[in-house]
Short mmCIF file of N, CA, C and O in Angstrom, two decimals:
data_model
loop_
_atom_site.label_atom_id
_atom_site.label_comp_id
_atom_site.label_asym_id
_atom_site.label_seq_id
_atom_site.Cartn_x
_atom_site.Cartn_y
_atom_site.Cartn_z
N UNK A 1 5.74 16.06 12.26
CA UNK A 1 6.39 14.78 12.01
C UNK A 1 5.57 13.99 10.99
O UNK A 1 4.40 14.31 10.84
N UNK A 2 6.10 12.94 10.23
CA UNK A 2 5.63 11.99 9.16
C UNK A 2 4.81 11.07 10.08
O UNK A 2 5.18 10.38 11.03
N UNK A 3 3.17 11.33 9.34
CA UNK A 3 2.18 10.34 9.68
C UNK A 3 1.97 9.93 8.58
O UNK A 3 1.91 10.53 7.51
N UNK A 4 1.82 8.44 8.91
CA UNK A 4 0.97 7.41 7.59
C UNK A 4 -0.44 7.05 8.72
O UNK A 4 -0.50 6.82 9.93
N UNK A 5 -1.38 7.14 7.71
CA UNK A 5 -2.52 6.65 8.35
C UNK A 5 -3.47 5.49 7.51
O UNK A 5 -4.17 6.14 6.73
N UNK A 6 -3.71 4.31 7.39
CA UNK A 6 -3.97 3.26 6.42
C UNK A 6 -5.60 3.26 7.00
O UNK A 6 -5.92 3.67 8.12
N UNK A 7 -6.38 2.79 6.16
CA UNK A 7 -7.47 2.57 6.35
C UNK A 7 -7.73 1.76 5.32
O UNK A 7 -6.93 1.58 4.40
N UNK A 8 -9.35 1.01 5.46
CA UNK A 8 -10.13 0.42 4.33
C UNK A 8 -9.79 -0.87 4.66
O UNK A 8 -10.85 -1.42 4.35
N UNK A 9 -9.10 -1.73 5.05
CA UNK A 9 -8.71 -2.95 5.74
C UNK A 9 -10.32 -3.95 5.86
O UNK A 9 -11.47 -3.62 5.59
N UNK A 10 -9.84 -5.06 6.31
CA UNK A 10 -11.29 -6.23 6.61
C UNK A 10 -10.99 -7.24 6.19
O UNK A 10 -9.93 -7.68 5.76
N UNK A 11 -12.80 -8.02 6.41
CA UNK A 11 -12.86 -9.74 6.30
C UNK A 11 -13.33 -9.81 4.93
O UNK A 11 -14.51 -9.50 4.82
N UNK A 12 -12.70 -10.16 3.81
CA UNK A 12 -12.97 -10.48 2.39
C UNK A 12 -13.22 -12.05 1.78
O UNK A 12 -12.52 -12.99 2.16
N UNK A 13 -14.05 -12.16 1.01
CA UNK A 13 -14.37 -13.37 0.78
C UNK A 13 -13.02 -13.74 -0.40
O UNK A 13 -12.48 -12.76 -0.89
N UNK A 14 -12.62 -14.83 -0.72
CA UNK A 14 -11.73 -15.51 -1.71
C UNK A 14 -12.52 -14.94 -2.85
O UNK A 14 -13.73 -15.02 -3.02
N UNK A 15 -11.36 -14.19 -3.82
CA UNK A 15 -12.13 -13.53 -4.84
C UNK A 15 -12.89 -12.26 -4.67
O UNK A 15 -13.74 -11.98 -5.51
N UNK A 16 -12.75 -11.70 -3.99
CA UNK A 16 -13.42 -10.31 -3.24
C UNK A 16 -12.32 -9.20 -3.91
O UNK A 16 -11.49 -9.38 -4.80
N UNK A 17 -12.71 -7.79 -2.99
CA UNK A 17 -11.88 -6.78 -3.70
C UNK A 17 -11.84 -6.14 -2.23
O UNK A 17 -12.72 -6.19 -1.37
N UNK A 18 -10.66 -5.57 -2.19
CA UNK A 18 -10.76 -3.82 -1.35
C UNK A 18 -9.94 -3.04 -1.62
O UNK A 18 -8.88 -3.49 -2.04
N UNK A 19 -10.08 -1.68 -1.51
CA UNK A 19 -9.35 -0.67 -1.65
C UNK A 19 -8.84 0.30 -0.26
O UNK A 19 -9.31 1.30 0.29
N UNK A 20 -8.00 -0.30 -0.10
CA UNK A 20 -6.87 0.43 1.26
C UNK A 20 -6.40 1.76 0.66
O UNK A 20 -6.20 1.78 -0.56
N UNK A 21 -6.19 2.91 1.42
CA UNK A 21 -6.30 4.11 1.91
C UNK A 21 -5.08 4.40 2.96
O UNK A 21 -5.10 3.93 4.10
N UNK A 22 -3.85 5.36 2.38
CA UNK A 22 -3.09 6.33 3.34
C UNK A 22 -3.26 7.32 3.40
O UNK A 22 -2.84 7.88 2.39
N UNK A 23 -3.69 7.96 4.07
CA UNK A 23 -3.52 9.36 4.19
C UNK A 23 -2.11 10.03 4.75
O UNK A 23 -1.51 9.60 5.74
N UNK A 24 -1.93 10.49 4.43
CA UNK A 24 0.09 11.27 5.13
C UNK A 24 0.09 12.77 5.42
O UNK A 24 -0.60 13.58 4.81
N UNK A 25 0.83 13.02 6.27
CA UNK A 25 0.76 14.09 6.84
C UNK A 25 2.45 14.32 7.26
O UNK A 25 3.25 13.39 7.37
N UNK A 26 2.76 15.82 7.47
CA UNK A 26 4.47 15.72 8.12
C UNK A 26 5.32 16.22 7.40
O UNK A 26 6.34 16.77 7.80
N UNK A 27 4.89 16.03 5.98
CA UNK A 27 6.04 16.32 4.64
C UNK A 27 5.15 16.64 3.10
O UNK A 27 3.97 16.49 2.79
N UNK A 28 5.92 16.96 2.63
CA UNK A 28 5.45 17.65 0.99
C UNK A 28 5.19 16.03 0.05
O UNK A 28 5.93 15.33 -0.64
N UNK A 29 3.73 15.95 0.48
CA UNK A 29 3.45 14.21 -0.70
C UNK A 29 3.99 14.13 -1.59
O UNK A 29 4.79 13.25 -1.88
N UNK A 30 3.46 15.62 -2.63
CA UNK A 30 4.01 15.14 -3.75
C UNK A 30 5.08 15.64 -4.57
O UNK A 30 5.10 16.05 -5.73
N UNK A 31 6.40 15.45 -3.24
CA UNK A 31 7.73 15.19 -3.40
C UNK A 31 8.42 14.12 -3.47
O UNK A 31 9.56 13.99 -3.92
N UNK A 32 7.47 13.07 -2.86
CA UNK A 32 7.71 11.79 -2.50
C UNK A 32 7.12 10.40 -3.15
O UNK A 32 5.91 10.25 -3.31
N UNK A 33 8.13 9.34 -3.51
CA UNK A 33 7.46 8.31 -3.82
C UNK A 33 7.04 7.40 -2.38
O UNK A 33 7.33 7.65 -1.21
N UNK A 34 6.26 6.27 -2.95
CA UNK A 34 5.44 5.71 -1.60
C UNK A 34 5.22 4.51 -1.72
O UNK A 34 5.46 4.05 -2.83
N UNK A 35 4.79 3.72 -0.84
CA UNK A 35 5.10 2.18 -1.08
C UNK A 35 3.97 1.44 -0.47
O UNK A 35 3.47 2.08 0.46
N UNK A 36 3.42 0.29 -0.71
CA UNK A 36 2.34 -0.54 0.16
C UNK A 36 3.34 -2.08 0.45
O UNK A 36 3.81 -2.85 -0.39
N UNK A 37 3.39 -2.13 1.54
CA UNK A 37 4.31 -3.40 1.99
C UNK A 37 3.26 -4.07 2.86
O UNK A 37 2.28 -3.48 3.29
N UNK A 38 3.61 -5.63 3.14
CA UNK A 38 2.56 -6.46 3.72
C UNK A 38 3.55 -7.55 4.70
O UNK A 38 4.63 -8.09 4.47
N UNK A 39 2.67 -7.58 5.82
CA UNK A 39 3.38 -8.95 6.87
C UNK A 39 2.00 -9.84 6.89
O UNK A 39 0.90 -9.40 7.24
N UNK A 40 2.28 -11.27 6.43
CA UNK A 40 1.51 -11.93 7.01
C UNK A 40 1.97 -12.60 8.47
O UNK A 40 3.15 -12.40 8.77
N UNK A 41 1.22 -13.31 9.33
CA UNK A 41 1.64 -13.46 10.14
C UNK A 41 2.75 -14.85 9.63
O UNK A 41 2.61 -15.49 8.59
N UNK A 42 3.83 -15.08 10.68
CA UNK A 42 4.85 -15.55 10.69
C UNK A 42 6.08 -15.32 10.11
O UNK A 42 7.14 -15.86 10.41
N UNK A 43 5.79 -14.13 8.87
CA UNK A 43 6.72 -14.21 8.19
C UNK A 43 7.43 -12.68 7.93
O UNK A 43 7.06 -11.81 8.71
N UNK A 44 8.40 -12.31 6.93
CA UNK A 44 9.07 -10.51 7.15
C UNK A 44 7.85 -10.01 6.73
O UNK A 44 6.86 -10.68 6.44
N UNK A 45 7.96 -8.70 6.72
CA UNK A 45 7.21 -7.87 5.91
C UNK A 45 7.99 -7.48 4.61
O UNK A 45 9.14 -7.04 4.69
N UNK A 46 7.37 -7.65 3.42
CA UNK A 46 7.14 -7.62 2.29
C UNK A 46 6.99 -6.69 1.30
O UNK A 46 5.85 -7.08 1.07
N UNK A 47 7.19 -5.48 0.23
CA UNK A 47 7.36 -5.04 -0.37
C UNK A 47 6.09 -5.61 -1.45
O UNK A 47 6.08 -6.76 -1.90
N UNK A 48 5.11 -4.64 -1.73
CA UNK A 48 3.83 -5.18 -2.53
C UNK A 48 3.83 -4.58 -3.84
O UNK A 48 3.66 -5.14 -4.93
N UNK A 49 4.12 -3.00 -3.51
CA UNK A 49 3.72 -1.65 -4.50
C UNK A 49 4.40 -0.55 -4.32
O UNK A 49 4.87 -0.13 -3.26
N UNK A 50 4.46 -0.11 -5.29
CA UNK A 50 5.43 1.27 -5.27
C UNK A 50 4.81 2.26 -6.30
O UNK A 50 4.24 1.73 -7.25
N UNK A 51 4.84 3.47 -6.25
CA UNK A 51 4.57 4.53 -7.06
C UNK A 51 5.71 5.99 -6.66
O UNK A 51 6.19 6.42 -5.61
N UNK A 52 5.79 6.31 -7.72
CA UNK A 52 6.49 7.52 -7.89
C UNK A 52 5.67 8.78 -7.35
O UNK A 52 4.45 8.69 -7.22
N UNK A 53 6.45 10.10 -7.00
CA UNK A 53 6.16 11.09 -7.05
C UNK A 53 4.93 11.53 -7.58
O UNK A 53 3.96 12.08 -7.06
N UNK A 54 5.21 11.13 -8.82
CA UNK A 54 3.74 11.65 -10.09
C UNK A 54 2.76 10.46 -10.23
O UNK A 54 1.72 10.85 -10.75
N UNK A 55 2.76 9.44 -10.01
CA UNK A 55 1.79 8.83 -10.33
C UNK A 55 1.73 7.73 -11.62
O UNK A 55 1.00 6.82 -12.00
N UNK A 56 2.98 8.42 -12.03
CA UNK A 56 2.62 7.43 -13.58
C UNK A 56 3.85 6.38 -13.54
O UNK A 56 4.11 5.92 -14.65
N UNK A 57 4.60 5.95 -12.57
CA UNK A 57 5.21 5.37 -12.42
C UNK A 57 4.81 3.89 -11.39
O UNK A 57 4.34 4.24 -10.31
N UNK A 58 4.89 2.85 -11.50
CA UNK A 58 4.20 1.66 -10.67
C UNK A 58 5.39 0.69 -10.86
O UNK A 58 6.07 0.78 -11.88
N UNK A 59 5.64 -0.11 -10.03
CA UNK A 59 5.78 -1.36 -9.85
C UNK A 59 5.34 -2.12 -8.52
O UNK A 59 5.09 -1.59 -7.44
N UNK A 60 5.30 -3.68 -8.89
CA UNK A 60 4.39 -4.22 -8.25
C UNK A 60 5.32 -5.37 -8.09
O UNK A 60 6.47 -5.28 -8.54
N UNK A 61 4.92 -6.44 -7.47
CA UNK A 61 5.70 -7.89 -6.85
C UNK A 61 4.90 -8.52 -7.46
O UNK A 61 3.72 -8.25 -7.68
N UNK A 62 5.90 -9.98 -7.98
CA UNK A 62 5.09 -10.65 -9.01
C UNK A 62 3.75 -11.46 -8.50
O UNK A 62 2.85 -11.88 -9.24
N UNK A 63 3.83 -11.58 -6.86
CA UNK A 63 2.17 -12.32 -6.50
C UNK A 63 1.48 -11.00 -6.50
O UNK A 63 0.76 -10.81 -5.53
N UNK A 64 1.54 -10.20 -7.24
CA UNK A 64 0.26 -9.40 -6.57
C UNK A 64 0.05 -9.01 -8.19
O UNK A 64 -1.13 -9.10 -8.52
N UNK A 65 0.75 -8.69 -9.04
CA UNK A 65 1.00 -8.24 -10.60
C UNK A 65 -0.33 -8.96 -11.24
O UNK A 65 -0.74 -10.12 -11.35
N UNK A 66 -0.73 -7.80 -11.56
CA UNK A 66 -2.43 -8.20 -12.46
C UNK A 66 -3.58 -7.71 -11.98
O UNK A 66 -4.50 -7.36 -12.71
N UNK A 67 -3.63 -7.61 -10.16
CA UNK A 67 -4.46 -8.17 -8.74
C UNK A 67 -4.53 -6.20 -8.52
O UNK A 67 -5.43 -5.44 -8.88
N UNK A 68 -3.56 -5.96 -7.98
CA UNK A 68 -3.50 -4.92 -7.33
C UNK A 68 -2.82 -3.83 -8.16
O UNK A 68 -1.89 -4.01 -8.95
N UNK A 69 -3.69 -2.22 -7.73
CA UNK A 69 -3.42 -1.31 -8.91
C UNK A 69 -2.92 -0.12 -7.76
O UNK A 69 -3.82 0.67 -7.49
N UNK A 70 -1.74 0.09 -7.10
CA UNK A 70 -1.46 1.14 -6.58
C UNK A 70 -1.35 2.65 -7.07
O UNK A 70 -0.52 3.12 -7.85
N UNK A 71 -2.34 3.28 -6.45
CA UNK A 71 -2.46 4.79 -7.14
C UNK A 71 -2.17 5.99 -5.95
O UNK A 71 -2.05 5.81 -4.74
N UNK A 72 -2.06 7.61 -6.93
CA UNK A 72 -2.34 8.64 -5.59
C UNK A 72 -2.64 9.67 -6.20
O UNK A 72 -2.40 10.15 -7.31
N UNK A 73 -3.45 10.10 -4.91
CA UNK A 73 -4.20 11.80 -5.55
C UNK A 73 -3.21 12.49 -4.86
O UNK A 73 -3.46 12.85 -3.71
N UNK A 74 -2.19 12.73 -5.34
CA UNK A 74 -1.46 14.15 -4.60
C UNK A 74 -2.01 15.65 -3.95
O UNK A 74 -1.29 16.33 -3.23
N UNK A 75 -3.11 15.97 -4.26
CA UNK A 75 -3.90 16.84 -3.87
C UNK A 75 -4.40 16.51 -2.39
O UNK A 75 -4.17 17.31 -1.49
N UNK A 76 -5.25 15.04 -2.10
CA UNK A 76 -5.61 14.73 -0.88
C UNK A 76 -4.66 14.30 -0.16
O UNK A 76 -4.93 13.77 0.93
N UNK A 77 -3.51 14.40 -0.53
CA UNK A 77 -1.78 13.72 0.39
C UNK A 77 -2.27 12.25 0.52
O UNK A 77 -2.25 11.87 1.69
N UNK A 78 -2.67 11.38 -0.32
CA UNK A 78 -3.35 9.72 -0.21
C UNK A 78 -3.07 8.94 -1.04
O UNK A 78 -3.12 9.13 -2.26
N UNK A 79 -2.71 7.91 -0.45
CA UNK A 79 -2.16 6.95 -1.73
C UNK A 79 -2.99 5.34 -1.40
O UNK A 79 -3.06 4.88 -0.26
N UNK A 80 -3.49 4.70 -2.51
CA UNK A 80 -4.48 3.47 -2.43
C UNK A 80 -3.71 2.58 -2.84
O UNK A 80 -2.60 2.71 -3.35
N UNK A 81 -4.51 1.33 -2.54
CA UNK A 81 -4.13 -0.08 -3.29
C UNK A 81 -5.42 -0.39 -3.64
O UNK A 81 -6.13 -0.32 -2.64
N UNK A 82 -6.10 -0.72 -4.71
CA UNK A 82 -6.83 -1.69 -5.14
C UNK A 82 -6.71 -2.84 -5.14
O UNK A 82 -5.68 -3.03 -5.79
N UNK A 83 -7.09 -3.77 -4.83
CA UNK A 83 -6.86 -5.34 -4.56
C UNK A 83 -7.92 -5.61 -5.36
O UNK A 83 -8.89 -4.85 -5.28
N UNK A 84 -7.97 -6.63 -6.18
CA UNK A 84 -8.94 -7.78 -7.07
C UNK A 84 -8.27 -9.01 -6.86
O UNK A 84 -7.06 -9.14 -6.73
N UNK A 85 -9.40 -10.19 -6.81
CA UNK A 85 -9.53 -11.26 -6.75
C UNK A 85 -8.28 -11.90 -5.75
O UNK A 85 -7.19 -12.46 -5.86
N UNK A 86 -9.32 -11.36 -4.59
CA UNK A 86 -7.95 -11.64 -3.76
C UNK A 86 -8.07 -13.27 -2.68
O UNK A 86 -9.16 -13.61 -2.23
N UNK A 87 -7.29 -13.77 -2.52
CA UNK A 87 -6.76 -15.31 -2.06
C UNK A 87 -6.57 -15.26 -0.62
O UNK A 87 -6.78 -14.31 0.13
N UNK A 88 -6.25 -16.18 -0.42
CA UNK A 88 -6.07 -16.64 1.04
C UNK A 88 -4.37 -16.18 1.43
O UNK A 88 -4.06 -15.64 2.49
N UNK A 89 -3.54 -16.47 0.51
CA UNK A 89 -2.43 -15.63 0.62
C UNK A 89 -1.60 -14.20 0.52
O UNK A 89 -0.41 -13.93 0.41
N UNK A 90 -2.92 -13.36 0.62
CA UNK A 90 -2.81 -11.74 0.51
C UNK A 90 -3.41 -11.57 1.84
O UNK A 90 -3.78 -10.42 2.04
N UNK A 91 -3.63 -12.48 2.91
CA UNK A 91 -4.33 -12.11 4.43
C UNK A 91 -2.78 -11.72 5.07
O UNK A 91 -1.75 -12.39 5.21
N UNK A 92 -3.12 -10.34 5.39
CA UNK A 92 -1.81 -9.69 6.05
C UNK A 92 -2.30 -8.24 6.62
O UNK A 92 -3.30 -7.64 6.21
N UNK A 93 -1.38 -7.79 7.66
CA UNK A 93 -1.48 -6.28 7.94
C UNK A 93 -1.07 -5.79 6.71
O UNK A 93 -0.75 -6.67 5.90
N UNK A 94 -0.97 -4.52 6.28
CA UNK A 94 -0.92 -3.70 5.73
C UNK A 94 -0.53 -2.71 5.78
O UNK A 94 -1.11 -1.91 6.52
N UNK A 95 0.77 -2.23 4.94
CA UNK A 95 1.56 -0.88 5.49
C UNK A 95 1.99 0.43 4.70
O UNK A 95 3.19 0.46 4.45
N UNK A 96 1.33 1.41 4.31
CA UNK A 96 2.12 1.98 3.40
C UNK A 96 3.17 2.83 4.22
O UNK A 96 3.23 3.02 5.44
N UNK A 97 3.90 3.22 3.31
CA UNK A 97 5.52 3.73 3.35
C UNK A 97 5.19 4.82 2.67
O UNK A 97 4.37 4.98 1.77
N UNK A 98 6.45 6.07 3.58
CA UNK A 98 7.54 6.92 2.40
C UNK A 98 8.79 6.45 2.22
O UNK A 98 9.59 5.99 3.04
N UNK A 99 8.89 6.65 0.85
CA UNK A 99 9.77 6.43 0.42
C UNK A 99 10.69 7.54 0.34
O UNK A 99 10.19 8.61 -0.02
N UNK A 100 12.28 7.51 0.69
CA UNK A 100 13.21 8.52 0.31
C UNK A 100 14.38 8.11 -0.28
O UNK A 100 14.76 7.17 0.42
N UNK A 101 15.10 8.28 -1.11
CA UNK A 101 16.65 7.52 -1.37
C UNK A 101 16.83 6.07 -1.88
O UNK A 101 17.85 5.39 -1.81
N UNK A 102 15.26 5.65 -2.57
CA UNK A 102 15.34 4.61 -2.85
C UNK A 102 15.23 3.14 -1.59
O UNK A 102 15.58 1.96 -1.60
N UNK A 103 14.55 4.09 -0.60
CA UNK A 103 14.34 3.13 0.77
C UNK A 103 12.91 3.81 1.45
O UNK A 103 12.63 5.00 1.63
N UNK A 104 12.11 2.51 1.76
CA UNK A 104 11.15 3.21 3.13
C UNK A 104 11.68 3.59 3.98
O UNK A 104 12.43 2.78 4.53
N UNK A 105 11.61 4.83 4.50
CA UNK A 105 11.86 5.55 5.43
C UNK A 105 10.72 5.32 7.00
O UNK A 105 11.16 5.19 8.15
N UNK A 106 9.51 5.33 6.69
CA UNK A 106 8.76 5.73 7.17
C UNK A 106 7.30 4.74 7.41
O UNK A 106 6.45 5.22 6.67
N UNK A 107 6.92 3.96 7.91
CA UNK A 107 5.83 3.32 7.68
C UNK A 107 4.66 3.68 8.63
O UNK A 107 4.93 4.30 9.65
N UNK A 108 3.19 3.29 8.33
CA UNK A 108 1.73 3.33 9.09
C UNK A 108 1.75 2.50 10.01
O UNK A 108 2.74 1.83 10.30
N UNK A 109 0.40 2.43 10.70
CA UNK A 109 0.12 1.37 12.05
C UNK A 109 -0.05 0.15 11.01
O UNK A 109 0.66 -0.85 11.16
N UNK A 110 -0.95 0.21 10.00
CA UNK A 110 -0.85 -0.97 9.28
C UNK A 110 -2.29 -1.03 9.39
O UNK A 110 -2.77 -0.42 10.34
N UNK A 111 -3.26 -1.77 8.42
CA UNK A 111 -4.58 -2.28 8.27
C UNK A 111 -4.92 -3.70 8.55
O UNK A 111 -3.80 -3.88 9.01
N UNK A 112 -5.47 -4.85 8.67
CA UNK A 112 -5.95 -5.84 8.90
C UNK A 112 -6.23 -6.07 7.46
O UNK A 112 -6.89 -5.15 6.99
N UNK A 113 -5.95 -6.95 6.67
CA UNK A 113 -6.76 -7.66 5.00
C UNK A 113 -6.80 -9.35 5.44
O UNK A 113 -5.85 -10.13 5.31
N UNK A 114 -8.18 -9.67 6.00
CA UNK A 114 -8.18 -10.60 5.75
C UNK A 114 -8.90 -11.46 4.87
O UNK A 114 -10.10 -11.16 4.88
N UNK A 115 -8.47 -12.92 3.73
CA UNK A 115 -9.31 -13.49 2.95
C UNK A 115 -9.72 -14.18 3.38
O UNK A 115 -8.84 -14.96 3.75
N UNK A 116 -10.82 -14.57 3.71
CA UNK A 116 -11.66 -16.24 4.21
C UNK A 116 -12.96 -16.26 3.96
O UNK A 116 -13.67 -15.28 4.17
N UNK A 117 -13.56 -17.71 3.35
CA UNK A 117 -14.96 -17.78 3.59
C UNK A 117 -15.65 -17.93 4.72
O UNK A 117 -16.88 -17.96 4.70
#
């Protein structure tokens, strides 16, 4: 069965960096595009990042556009987010997705990102 497994999560200072980590398991990675979506608390969960199959394909949501560089090694079945200079309004779980049909299919337990001094 389809596992997402997120890692790299934490307490980041305003202006800090991290790099979150899926690992996937269940299905052929790199058949699949993949997604990093975010809930902060109170509100839906969110749509952050997307990458294609191959890698050379990205889009991003305009609060995060500049900030965050979603990538994947198809070889290790793993797909990242890089986060830079990150705010008080990027404190959220953390979720990556498969993607199939132009929809997440599939999401992780989710990571912890929190910003605060």
């Amino acid at each position: 069965q389809v596992q997402l497994v997120e890692s790299g999560g934490g307490l980041v200072q305003p202006g800090g960096s991290l790099r979150l980590s899926c690992e996937a398991s269940g299905f052929i990675f790199s058949n699949y595009a993949m997604g990093w979506y975010r809930q902060a608390p109170g509100k839906e969960r969110e749509w952050v990042a997307l990458i294609d199959s191959t890698g050379r394909i990205t889009k991003y949501n305009d609060s995060v556009q500049g900030r965050f560089t979603i990538s994947r090694h198809n070889i290790r079945k793993t797909v990242y987010l890089q986060m830079n200079n990150l705010n008080s309004d990027d404190t959220a779980v953390y979720f990556c997705s498969l993607r199939r049909g132009g929809a997440s299919v599939a999401f992780g337990q989710g990571t912890q990102v929190t910003v605060s001094s």
